[in-house]
């Protein structure tokens, strides 16, 4: 199963880095839970509670921290 | 969907960095949940419980850590 | 709204860094929730449960990590 | 009990780093809980709630941050 | 209120660094909640649930990460 | 009370670093809660829920990040 789309942490822009962070979080969940309904966390349209969304946003923030460091913060 | 306003982590001041952290957290939630009502986490006026607010503040702190490092801590 | 008191992460001492961490966490909550009653998380006298206080302490720890790095750990 | 498969954090690719992150999270749980049923957190097919999956994804993100740094982000 | 005992992050040993991490977490809670009963989180003898203790241990781990970096990991 | 077994973060291998992370998390809990029954979080055989185990695994991941950095990632 592909866990890191493109198999690299390097992206051209912060926007692409953020998209990668979202994708990687989603792939983690997919690696653990193959059932599509459960897997909707992190997917566009996921209708979790506000707290569920905050928790998901936190994972994205943590993934992004790694990606940003990998890219020298796109400075 | 725009996930990083301005597509850069570089800001002139810590204040602007903090505003970016709030905006990025909000955009993450927007990427996952397009429904406006759910999306209010991180938005001014969000009336979650004290614990919900603490959880949201934690995401902001994590986003800010990345932004601050990107900016050499504005030293 | 002021999110970083003094608009700098630089402080003279760890004690002042810690006070800044507390203030920044509080300001995040204030940016999201303008209602004073909800906003009491992180405020002196906040009577949340032990777990709520632990969660708040975690946010302070994360903010402080950034501030400490910004200050070269006051070495 | 083996906690770090291969006893190294160095991997050839981000994909392998991600697999190691998943494996290390799983091994932690195994070190604490030897009962197979409980241990299913982090295992493919684990049918936890969306929030449980988000929590598991967060641990993977934290493990991966360490592995990515160890590998110089595979730059 | 004293938030960083000794007003320094520098300690002679990892053991002292760990004690400082515990003390700083405790002081955070004290800054937010002046009531002694609530404040028992992080105090020896605190009888929270296993999850409450895990949450407290996480805050100690985060504080310690900062202190360890400040001390060059006592290498 | 001993909080860092051996009073050093330096270990010969990632495996030993991981064992130290588990031990340090366990010692934190022991410093806060001297009652053996409560203290079982992080101990082999702890029968918490899947979410409790995920939370415990997260603390181990955070402790390990510090230990891995201290050891230059055993590169």
CSV table of C-alpha atoms in Angstrom, one decimal:
chain,number,residue,atom,x,y,z
A,1,UNK,CA,0.0,0.0,0.0
A,2,UNK,CA,1.3,3.4,-0.9
A,3,UNK,CA,1.8,5.5,2.2
A,4,UNK,CA,3.7,8.5,0.9
A,5,UNK,CA,2.3,9.7,-2.4
A,6,UNK,CA,5.3,10.1,-4.8
A,7,UNK,CA,7.5,8.5,-2.2
A,8,UNK,CA,9.1,11.8,-1.4
A,9,UNK,CA,8.6,14.5,1.2
A,10,UNK,CA,9.9,17.2,-1.1
A,11,UNK,CA,7.2,19.5,-2.7
A,12,UNK,CA,7.4,22.7,-4.7
A,13,UNK,CA,5.3,24.9,-2.4
A,14,UNK,CA,3.8,25.0,1.1
A,15,UNK,CA,0.4,24.4,-0.5
A,16,UNK,CA,1.6,21.2,-2.0
A,17,UNK,CA,3.3,20.3,1.3
A,18,UNK,CA,-0.1,20.8,3.0
A,19,UNK,CA,-1.8,18.6,0.5
A,20,UNK,CA,0.8,15.9,1.1
A,21,UNK,CA,0.2,16.2,4.9
A,22,UNK,CA,-3.5,15.6,4.3
A,23,UNK,CA,-2.8,12.7,2.0
A,24,UNK,CA,-0.3,11.0,4.4
A,25,UNK,CA,-2.7,11.3,7.3
A,26,UNK,CA,-5.4,9.7,5.1
A,27,UNK,CA,-3.1,6.9,4.0
A,28,UNK,CA,-2.2,6.1,7.6
A,29,UNK,CA,-5.8,5.6,8.4
A,30,UNK,CA,-6.2,3.5,5.2
A,31,UNK,CA,-3.3,1.3,6.3
A,32,UNK,CA,-5.0,0.6,9.6
A,33,UNK,CA,-8.6,0.5,8.5
A,34,UNK,CA,-9.5,-0.8,5.0
A,35,UNK,CA,-13.2,-0.3,5.5
A,36,UNK,CA,-14.2,2.8,3.5
A,37,UNK,CA,-16.9,4.1,5.9
A,38,UNK,CA,-14.5,4.2,8.9
A,39,UNK,CA,-11.8,5.6,6.8
A,40,UNK,CA,-13.6,8.8,6.1
A,41,UNK,CA,-11.7,10.7,8.8
A,42,UNK,CA,-9.5,13.2,7.0
A,43,UNK,CA,-11.5,12.9,3.8
A,44,UNK,CA,-13.3,15.9,2.3
A,45,UNK,CA,-16.9,15.7,3.5
A,46,UNK,CA,-16.1,13.8,6.7
A,47,UNK,CA,-19.0,14.8,9.0
A,48,UNK,CA,-17.4,14.2,12.4
A,49,UNK,CA,-18.0,16.4,15.4
A,50,UNK,CA,-16.1,19.7,15.8
A,51,UNK,CA,-13.8,17.9,18.2
A,52,UNK,CA,-13.2,15.1,15.7
A,53,UNK,CA,-12.3,17.7,13.1
A,54,UNK,CA,-9.9,19.4,15.6
A,55,UNK,CA,-8.3,16.1,16.2
A,56,UNK,CA,-7.9,15.4,12.5
A,57,UNK,CA,-6.5,19.0,12.0
A,58,UNK,CA,-3.9,18.2,14.7
A,59,UNK,CA,-2.6,15.2,12.8
A,60,UNK,CA,-2.4,17.3,9.7
A,61,UNK,CA,-0.4,19.9,11.6
A,62,UNK,CA,2.1,17.2,12.9
A,63,UNK,CA,2.6,15.7,9.4
A,64,UNK,CA,3.1,19.1,8.0
A,65,UNK,CA,5.8,20.0,10.5
A,66,UNK,CA,7.8,17.1,9.2
A,67,UNK,CA,7.2,18.0,5.6
A,68,UNK,CA,8.0,21.6,6.2
A,69,UNK,CA,11.3,20.7,7.8
A,70,UNK,CA,12.1,18.4,4.9
A,71,UNK,CA,11.7,21.3,2.5
A,72,UNK,CA,13.7,23.8,4.5
A,73,UNK,CA,10.4,25.6,5.0
A,74,UNK,CA,10.4,26.6,1.3
A,75,UNK,CA,12.5,29.6,2.2
B,1,UNK,CA,-8.6,24.8,-2.2
B,2,UNK,CA,-6.1,27.2,-0.7
B,3,UNK,CA,-4.6,25.6,2.4
B,4,UNK,CA,-1.7,28.0,3.1
B,5,UNK,CA,-2.8,31.7,2.7
B,6,UNK,CA,-0.2,33.4,0.5
B,7,UNK,CA,1.4,30.0,-0.1
B,8,UNK,CA,4.3,30.9,2.2
B,9,UNK,CA,5.3,30.3,5.8
B,10,UNK,CA,7.3,33.5,6.0
B,11,UNK,CA,5.7,36.4,7.8
B,12,UNK,CA,6.9,39.8,8.9
B,13,UNK,CA,6.2,39.4,12.6
B,14,UNK,CA,5.2,36.8,15.3
B,15,UNK,CA,1.7,38.4,15.3
B,16,UNK,CA,1.3,37.6,11.6
B,17,UNK,CA,2.8,34.2,12.1
B,18,UNK,CA,0.1,33.5,14.8
B,19,UNK,CA,-2.6,34.7,12.4
B,20,UNK,CA,-1.3,32.3,9.8
B,21,UNK,CA,-1.3,29.5,12.3
B,22,UNK,CA,-5.0,30.1,13.0
B,23,UNK,CA,-5.8,30.4,9.3
B,24,UNK,CA,-4.0,27.2,8.5
B,25,UNK,CA,-5.8,25.2,11.2
B,26,UNK,CA,-9.1,26.6,9.9
B,27,UNK,CA,-8.2,25.7,6.3
B,28,UNK,CA,-7.3,22.1,7.3
B,29,UNK,CA,-10.8,21.7,8.8
B,30,UNK,CA,-12.3,23.3,5.7
B,31,UNK,CA,-10.4,20.7,3.5
B,32,UNK,CA,-12.0,17.9,5.5
B,33,UNK,CA,-15.4,19.3,6.2
B,34,UNK,CA,-17.1,21.6,3.7
B,35,UNK,CA,-20.2,22.1,5.8
B,36,UNK,CA,-20.0,25.6,7.4
B,37,UNK,CA,-21.6,24.7,10.7
B,38,UNK,CA,-19.2,21.9,11.5
B,39,UNK,CA,-16.3,24.0,10.3
B,40,UNK,CA,-16.7,26.6,13.0
B,41,UNK,CA,-14.0,25.0,15.1
B,42,UNK,CA,-11.1,27.6,15.1
B,43,UNK,CA,-13.4,30.4,13.9
B,44,UNK,CA,-14.0,33.5,15.9
B,45,UNK,CA,-17.2,33.0,17.9
B,46,UNK,CA,-16.9,29.2,18.0
B,47,UNK,CA,-18.9,28.2,21.1
B,48,UNK,CA,-17.3,24.9,21.9
B,49,UNK,CA,-16.7,23.7,25.4
B,50,UNK,CA,-13.6,24.8,27.3
B,51,UNK,CA,-12.0,21.5,26.4
B,52,UNK,CA,-12.8,22.0,22.7
B,53,UNK,CA,-11.2,25.4,22.9
B,54,UNK,CA,-8.1,23.9,24.6
B,55,UNK,CA,-7.9,21.3,21.8
B,56,UNK,CA,-8.2,24.0,19.2
B,57,UNK,CA,-5.5,26.0,20.9
B,58,UNK,CA,-3.2,23.0,20.8
B,59,UNK,CA,-3.5,22.8,17.1
B,60,UNK,CA,-2.7,26.5,16.8
B,61,UNK,CA,0.4,25.9,19.0
B,62,UNK,CA,1.6,23.1,16.7
B,63,UNK,CA,1.1,25.1,13.5
B,64,UNK,CA,2.8,28.0,15.1
B,65,UNK,CA,5.9,26.0,16.0
B,66,UNK,CA,6.4,25.2,12.3
B,67,UNK,CA,5.8,28.8,11.3
B,68,UNK,CA,8.2,30.1,14.0
B,69,UNK,CA,10.9,27.8,12.9
B,70,UNK,CA,10.4,28.8,9.3
B,71,UNK,CA,10.9,32.4,10.2
B,72,UNK,CA,14.0,31.8,12.4
B,73,UNK,CA,11.8,32.9,15.3
B,74,UNK,CA,11.8,36.5,14.0
B,75,UNK,CA,15.1,37.0,15.9
C,1,UNK,CA,-6.5,41.3,18.2
C,2,UNK,CA,-3.1,41.0,19.8
C,3,UNK,CA,-2.0,37.3,19.7
C,4,UNK,CA,1.6,37.6,20.8
C,5,UNK,CA,2.1,40.1,23.6
C,6,UNK,CA,4.9,42.5,22.7
C,7,UNK,CA,4.9,40.9,19.2
C,8,UNK,CA,8.2,39.0,20.0
C,9,UNK,CA,9.1,35.5,21.2
C,10,UNK,CA,12.3,36.9,22.9
C,11,UNK,CA,12.2,37.1,26.7
C,12,UNK,CA,14.9,37.8,29.2
C,13,UNK,CA,14.4,34.7,31.3
C,14,UNK,CA,12.7,31.2,31.3
C,15,UNK,CA,10.2,32.6,33.8
C,16,UNK,CA,9.1,35.3,31.4
C,17,UNK,CA,9.1,32.8,28.5
C,18,UNK,CA,6.7,30.7,30.5
C,19,UNK,CA,4.5,33.6,31.2
C,20,UNK,CA,4.5,34.3,27.5
C,21,UNK,CA,3.5,30.7,26.8
C,22,UNK,CA,0.5,31.0,29.1
C,23,UNK,CA,-0.5,34.4,27.6
C,24,UNK,CA,-0.2,33.1,24.0
C,25,UNK,CA,-2.4,30.0,24.8
C,26,UNK,CA,-4.9,32.3,26.4
C,27,UNK,CA,-4.9,34.7,23.4
C,28,UNK,CA,-5.5,31.7,21.0
C,29,UNK,CA,-8.6,30.9,22.9
C,30,UNK,CA,-9.6,34.5,22.9
C,31,UNK,CA,-9.2,34.7,19.1
C,32,UNK,CA,-11.6,31.7,18.7
C,33,UNK,CA,-14.1,32.4,21.5
C,34,UNK,CA,-14.9,36.0,22.4
C,35,UNK,CA,-17.3,35.0,25.2
C,36,UNK,CA,-15.6,35.6,28.5
C,37,UNK,CA,-17.1,32.6,30.3
C,38,UNK,CA,-15.9,30.0,27.8
C,39,UNK,CA,-12.6,31.7,27.5
C,40,UNK,CA,-11.6,30.9,31.1
C,41,UNK,CA,-9.6,27.9,30.0
C,42,UNK,CA,-5.9,28.9,30.8
C,43,UNK,CA,-7.0,31.8,33.1
C,44,UNK,CA,-6.0,31.8,36.7
C,45,UNK,CA,-8.9,30.4,38.6
C,46,UNK,CA,-10.3,28.2,35.8
C,47,UNK,CA,-12.0,25.4,37.6
C,48,UNK,CA,-11.9,22.7,35.0
C,49,UNK,CA,-11.5,19.0,35.8
C,50,UNK,CA,-8.1,17.6,36.5
C,51,UNK,CA,-8.0,16.3,32.9
C,52,UNK,CA,-9.0,19.8,31.5
C,53,UNK,CA,-6.1,21.3,33.5
C,54,UNK,CA,-3.7,18.6,32.1
C,55,UNK,CA,-4.9,19.4,28.6
C,56,UNK,CA,-4.3,23.1,29.2
C,57,UNK,CA,-0.9,22.4,30.7
C,58,UNK,CA,0.0,20.5,27.5
C,59,UNK,CA,-0.8,23.5,25.3
C,60,UNK,CA,1.4,25.6,27.6
C,61,UNK,CA,4.2,23.0,27.2
C,62,UNK,CA,4.0,23.2,23.4
C,63,UNK,CA,4.0,27.0,23.3
C,64,UNK,CA,6.9,27.0,25.6
C,65,UNK,CA,8.9,24.6,23.4
C,66,UNK,CA,8.8,27.2,20.6
C,67,UNK,CA,9.6,30.1,22.9
C,68,UNK,CA,12.5,28.3,24.5
C,69,UNK,CA,14.0,27.4,21.0
C,70,UNK,CA,13.5,31.1,20.0
C,71,UNK,CA,15.6,32.1,23.0
C,72,UNK,CA,18.4,29.6,22.5
C,73,UNK,CA,17.1,28.1,25.8
C,74,UNK,CA,18.4,31.1,27.7
C,75,UNK,CA,21.8,29.3,27.9
D,1,UNK,CA,10.7,-8.2,22.6
D,2,UNK,CA,11.7,-6.5,19.3
D,3,UNK,CA,10.6,-2.9,19.5
D,4,UNK,CA,12.4,-1.5,16.4
D,5,UNK,CA,12.3,-3.8,13.5
D,6,UNK,CA,15.8,-4.2,12.1
D,7,UNK,CA,17.1,-2.2,15.1
D,8,UNK,CA,17.7,0.9,13.0
D,9,UNK,CA,15.8,4.1,12.1
D,10,UNK,CA,17.5,4.3,8.7
D,11,UNK,CA,15.3,3.3,5.7
D,12,UNK,CA,15.9,3.6,1.9
D,13,UNK,CA,12.7,5.6,1.2
D,14,UNK,CA,9.9,7.6,2.8
D,15,UNK,CA,7.6,4.7,2.1
D,16,UNK,CA,9.7,2.4,4.1
D,17,UNK,CA,10.1,5.0,6.8
D,18,UNK,CA,6.3,5.2,7.0
D,19,UNK,CA,6.0,1.4,7.3
D,20,UNK,CA,8.6,1.5,10.1
D,21,UNK,CA,6.5,4.2,11.9
D,22,UNK,CA,3.5,2.0,11.7
D,23,UNK,CA,5.5,-1.1,12.9
D,24,UNK,CA,7.0,0.8,15.8
D,25,UNK,CA,3.6,2.1,17.0
D,26,UNK,CA,2.3,-1.4,16.8
D,27,UNK,CA,5.3,-2.8,18.7
D,28,UNK,CA,4.8,-0.2,21.5
D,29,UNK,CA,1.3,-1.4,22.0
D,30,UNK,CA,2.5,-5.0,21.9
D,31,UNK,CA,5.1,-4.2,24.7
D,32,UNK,CA,2.3,-2.9,26.9
D,33,UNK,CA,-0.5,-5.3,26.0
D,34,UNK,CA,0.2,-8.9,25.1
D,35,UNK,CA,-3.4,-9.7,24.5
D,36,UNK,CA,-4.0,-10.0,20.8
D,37,UNK,CA,-7.5,-8.6,20.8
D,38,UNK,CA,-6.6,-5.4,22.5
D,39,UNK,CA,-3.5,-5.0,20.5
D,40,UNK,CA,-5.4,-4.6,17.3
D,41,UNK,CA,-5.0,-0.8,17.4
D,42,UNK,CA,-2.6,0.1,14.6
D,43,UNK,CA,-3.2,-3.2,12.9
D,44,UNK,CA,-4.7,-3.4,9.4
D,45,UNK,CA,-8.4,-4.1,9.8
D,46,UNK,CA,-8.7,-2.5,13.2
D,47,UNK,CA,-12.3,-1.4,13.4
D,48,UNK,CA,-12.1,1.4,15.9
D,49,UNK,CA,-14.2,4.6,15.7
D,50,UNK,CA,-13.1,7.4,13.4
D,51,UNK,CA,-11.7,9.2,16.4
D,52,UNK,CA,-9.7,6.0,17.4
D,53,UNK,CA,-8.3,5.9,13.9
D,54,UNK,CA,-7.4,9.6,14.1
D,55,UNK,CA,-5.6,9.0,17.4
D,56,UNK,CA,-3.7,6.1,15.9
D,57,UNK,CA,-2.8,8.2,12.9
D,58,UNK,CA,-1.4,10.8,15.2
D,59,UNK,CA,1.0,8.3,16.8
D,60,UNK,CA,2.2,7.2,13.4
D,61,UNK,CA,2.8,10.9,12.5
D,62,UNK,CA,4.9,11.4,15.7
D,63,UNK,CA,6.9,8.2,15.1
D,64,UNK,CA,7.4,9.2,11.4
D,65,UNK,CA,8.8,12.7,12.4
D,66,UNK,CA,11.6,11.0,14.3
D,67,UNK,CA,12.3,8.5,11.5
D,68,UNK,CA,12.3,11.3,8.9
D,69,UNK,CA,14.8,13.4,10.9
D,70,UNK,CA,17.0,10.3,11.3
D,71,UNK,CA,17.1,9.9,7.5
D,72,UNK,CA,17.8,13.6,6.8
D,73,UNK,CA,14.3,13.6,5.2
D,74,UNK,CA,15.6,11.4,2.3
D,75,UNK,CA,16.7,14.6,0.5
E,1,UNK,CA,4.2,33.0,40.7
E,2,UNK,CA,7.3,31.0,40.1
E,3,UNK,CA,6.8,29.0,36.9
E,4,UNK,CA,10.3,27.7,36.3
E,5,UNK,CA,12.0,26.6,39.5
E,6,UNK,CA,15.5,28.2,39.6
E,7,UNK,CA,14.5,30.2,36.5
E,8,UNK,CA,16.8,28.1,34.3
E,9,UNK,CA,16.3,25.0,32.1
E,10,UNK,CA,19.9,23.9,32.7
E,11,UNK,CA,20.3,20.9,35.0
E,12,UNK,CA,23.3,18.7,35.9
E,13,UNK,CA,21.7,15.4,34.9
E,14,UNK,CA,18.8,13.8,33.0
E,15,UNK,CA,17.3,12.9,36.4
E,16,UNK,CA,17.3,16.5,37.5
E,17,UNK,CA,15.9,17.5,34.1
E,18,UNK,CA,13.1,15.0,34.5
E,19,UNK,CA,12.3,16.4,38.0
E,20,UNK,CA,12.2,19.9,36.5
E,21,UNK,CA,9.8,18.7,33.8
E,22,UNK,CA,7.5,17.4,36.5
E,23,UNK,CA,7.8,20.6,38.5
E,24,UNK,CA,7.1,22.8,35.4
E,25,UNK,CA,4.0,20.9,34.5
E,26,UNK,CA,2.8,21.2,38.0
E,27,UNK,CA,3.5,24.9,38.1
E,28,UNK,CA,1.5,25.4,34.9
E,29,UNK,CA,-1.5,23.8,36.5
E,30,UNK,CA,-0.9,26.0,39.6
E,31,UNK,CA,-0.9,29.1,37.4
E,32,UNK,CA,-4.3,28.2,36.0
E,33,UNK,CA,-6.0,26.7,39.0
E,34,UNK,CA,-5.1,28.0,42.4
E,35,UNK,CA,-7.4,25.5,44.2
E,36,UNK,CA,-5.3,22.8,45.8
E,37,UNK,CA,-7.7,19.9,45.2
E,38,UNK,CA,-8.0,20.4,41.4
E,39,UNK,CA,-4.3,21.1,41.3
E,40,UNK,CA,-3.4,17.5,42.3
E,41,UNK,CA,-2.8,16.5,38.7
E,42,UNK,CA,1.0,15.8,38.4
E,43,UNK,CA,1.4,15.7,42.1
E,44,UNK,CA,2.7,12.5,43.8
E,45,UNK,CA,-0.4,10.6,45.0
E,46,UNK,CA,-2.8,12.0,42.4
E,47,UNK,CA,-5.4,9.2,42.0
E,48,UNK,CA,-6.6,9.9,38.5
E,49,UNK,CA,-7.7,7.2,36.1
E,50,UNK,CA,-5.1,5.3,34.0
E,51,UNK,CA,-5.9,7.6,31.1
E,52,UNK,CA,-5.5,10.7,33.3
E,53,UNK,CA,-2.1,9.5,34.3
E,54,UNK,CA,-1.2,8.8,30.7
E,55,UNK,CA,-2.2,12.4,29.8
E,56,UNK,CA,-0.1,13.8,32.6
E,57,UNK,CA,2.8,11.6,31.5
E,58,UNK,CA,2.5,13.1,28.0
E,59,UNK,CA,2.8,16.6,29.3
E,60,UNK,CA,5.9,15.6,31.3
E,61,UNK,CA,7.4,14.1,28.1
E,62,UNK,CA,6.8,17.3,26.2
E,63,UNK,CA,8.3,19.5,28.9
E,64,UNK,CA,11.3,17.1,29.1
E,65,UNK,CA,11.9,17.3,25.3
E,66,UNK,CA,12.5,21.1,25.7
E,67,UNK,CA,14.7,20.7,28.8
E,68,UNK,CA,16.8,17.9,27.2
E,69,UNK,CA,17.4,20.1,24.1
E,70,UNK,CA,18.4,23.0,26.4
E,71,UNK,CA,21.0,20.8,28.0
E,72,UNK,CA,22.4,19.3,24.7
E,73,UNK,CA,21.0,16.0,26.0
E,74,UNK,CA,23.6,15.9,28.7
E,75,UNK,CA,26.0,14.2,26.2
F,1,UNK,CA,12.8,8.3,42.9
F,2,UNK,CA,14.7,7.3,39.9
F,3,UNK,CA,13.1,8.8,36.8
F,4,UNK,CA,15.7,8.1,34.1
F,5,UNK,CA,17.1,4.6,34.4
F,6,UNK,CA,20.9,4.9,34.3
F,7,UNK,CA,20.6,8.7,34.5
F,8,UNK,CA,21.5,9.0,30.8
F,9,UNK,CA,19.7,9.3,27.5
F,10,UNK,CA,22.5,7.6,25.6
F,11,UNK,CA,21.9,4.0,24.5
F,12,UNK,CA,23.8,1.6,22.3
F,13,UNK,CA,20.9,0.9,19.9
F,14,UNK,CA,17.4,2.0,18.8
F,15,UNK,CA,16.0,-1.0,20.6
F,16,UNK,CA,17.6,0.1,23.9
F,17,UNK,CA,16.4,3.6,23.2
F,18,UNK,CA,12.9,2.3,22.8
F,19,UNK,CA,13.1,0.3,26.0
F,20,UNK,CA,14.3,3.5,27.8
F,21,UNK,CA,11.3,5.4,26.3
F,22,UNK,CA,8.9,2.8,27.8
F,23,UNK,CA,10.7,2.9,31.1
F,24,UNK,CA,10.7,6.7,31.3
F,25,UNK,CA,7.0,6.9,30.6
F,26,UNK,CA,6.4,4.3,33.3
F,27,UNK,CA,8.6,6.2,35.8
F,28,UNK,CA,6.6,9.4,35.1
F,29,UNK,CA,3.4,7.7,36.0
F,30,UNK,CA,5.1,6.2,39.1
F,31,UNK,CA,6.2,9.7,40.2
F,32,UNK,CA,2.7,10.9,40.1
F,33,UNK,CA,0.8,7.8,41.3
F,34,UNK,CA,2.4,5.6,43.8
F,35,UNK,CA,-0.5,3.1,43.8
F,36,UNK,CA,0.5,0.0,41.9
F,37,UNK,CA,-3.0,-0.7,40.4
F,38,UNK,CA,-3.3,2.7,38.8
F,39,UNK,CA,0.3,2.7,37.7
F,40,UNK,CA,-0.3,-0.2,35.3
F,41,UNK,CA,-0.5,2.1,32.4
F,42,UNK,CA,2.6,1.5,30.2
F,43,UNK,CA,3.3,-1.8,32.0
F,44,UNK,CA,3.3,-5.1,30.1
F,45,UNK,CA,-0.1,-6.6,30.6
F,46,UNK,CA,-2.0,-3.4,31.1
F,47,UNK,CA,-5.5,-4.2,29.9
F,48,UNK,CA,-6.7,-0.7,29.0
F,49,UNK,CA,-9.0,0.0,26.0
F,50,UNK,CA,-7.6,0.2,22.5
F,51,UNK,CA,-7.7,4.0,22.9
F,52,UNK,CA,-5.9,3.9,26.2
F,53,UNK,CA,-3.2,1.8,24.5
F,54,UNK,CA,-3.0,4.3,21.7
F,55,UNK,CA,-2.6,7.2,24.2
F,56,UNK,CA,0.2,5.2,26.0
F,57,UNK,CA,1.9,4.5,22.6
F,58,UNK,CA,1.8,8.3,21.9
F,59,UNK,CA,3.7,9.0,25.1
F,60,UNK,CA,6.3,6.4,24.2
F,61,UNK,CA,6.7,8.0,20.7
F,62,UNK,CA,7.3,11.4,22.3
F,63,UNK,CA,9.8,10.1,24.8
F,64,UNK,CA,11.5,8.2,22.0
F,65,UNK,CA,11.8,11.3,19.8
F,66,UNK,CA,13.9,13.0,22.6
F,67,UNK,CA,16.1,9.9,23.1
F,68,UNK,CA,16.6,9.4,19.4
F,69,UNK,CA,17.8,13.0,19.0
F,70,UNK,CA,20.1,12.6,22.0
F,71,UNK,CA,21.7,9.6,20.3
F,72,UNK,CA,22.1,11.3,16.9
F,73,UNK,CA,19.6,8.8,15.7
F,74,UNK,CA,22.2,6.0,16.0
F,75,UNK,CA,23.4,6.8,12.5
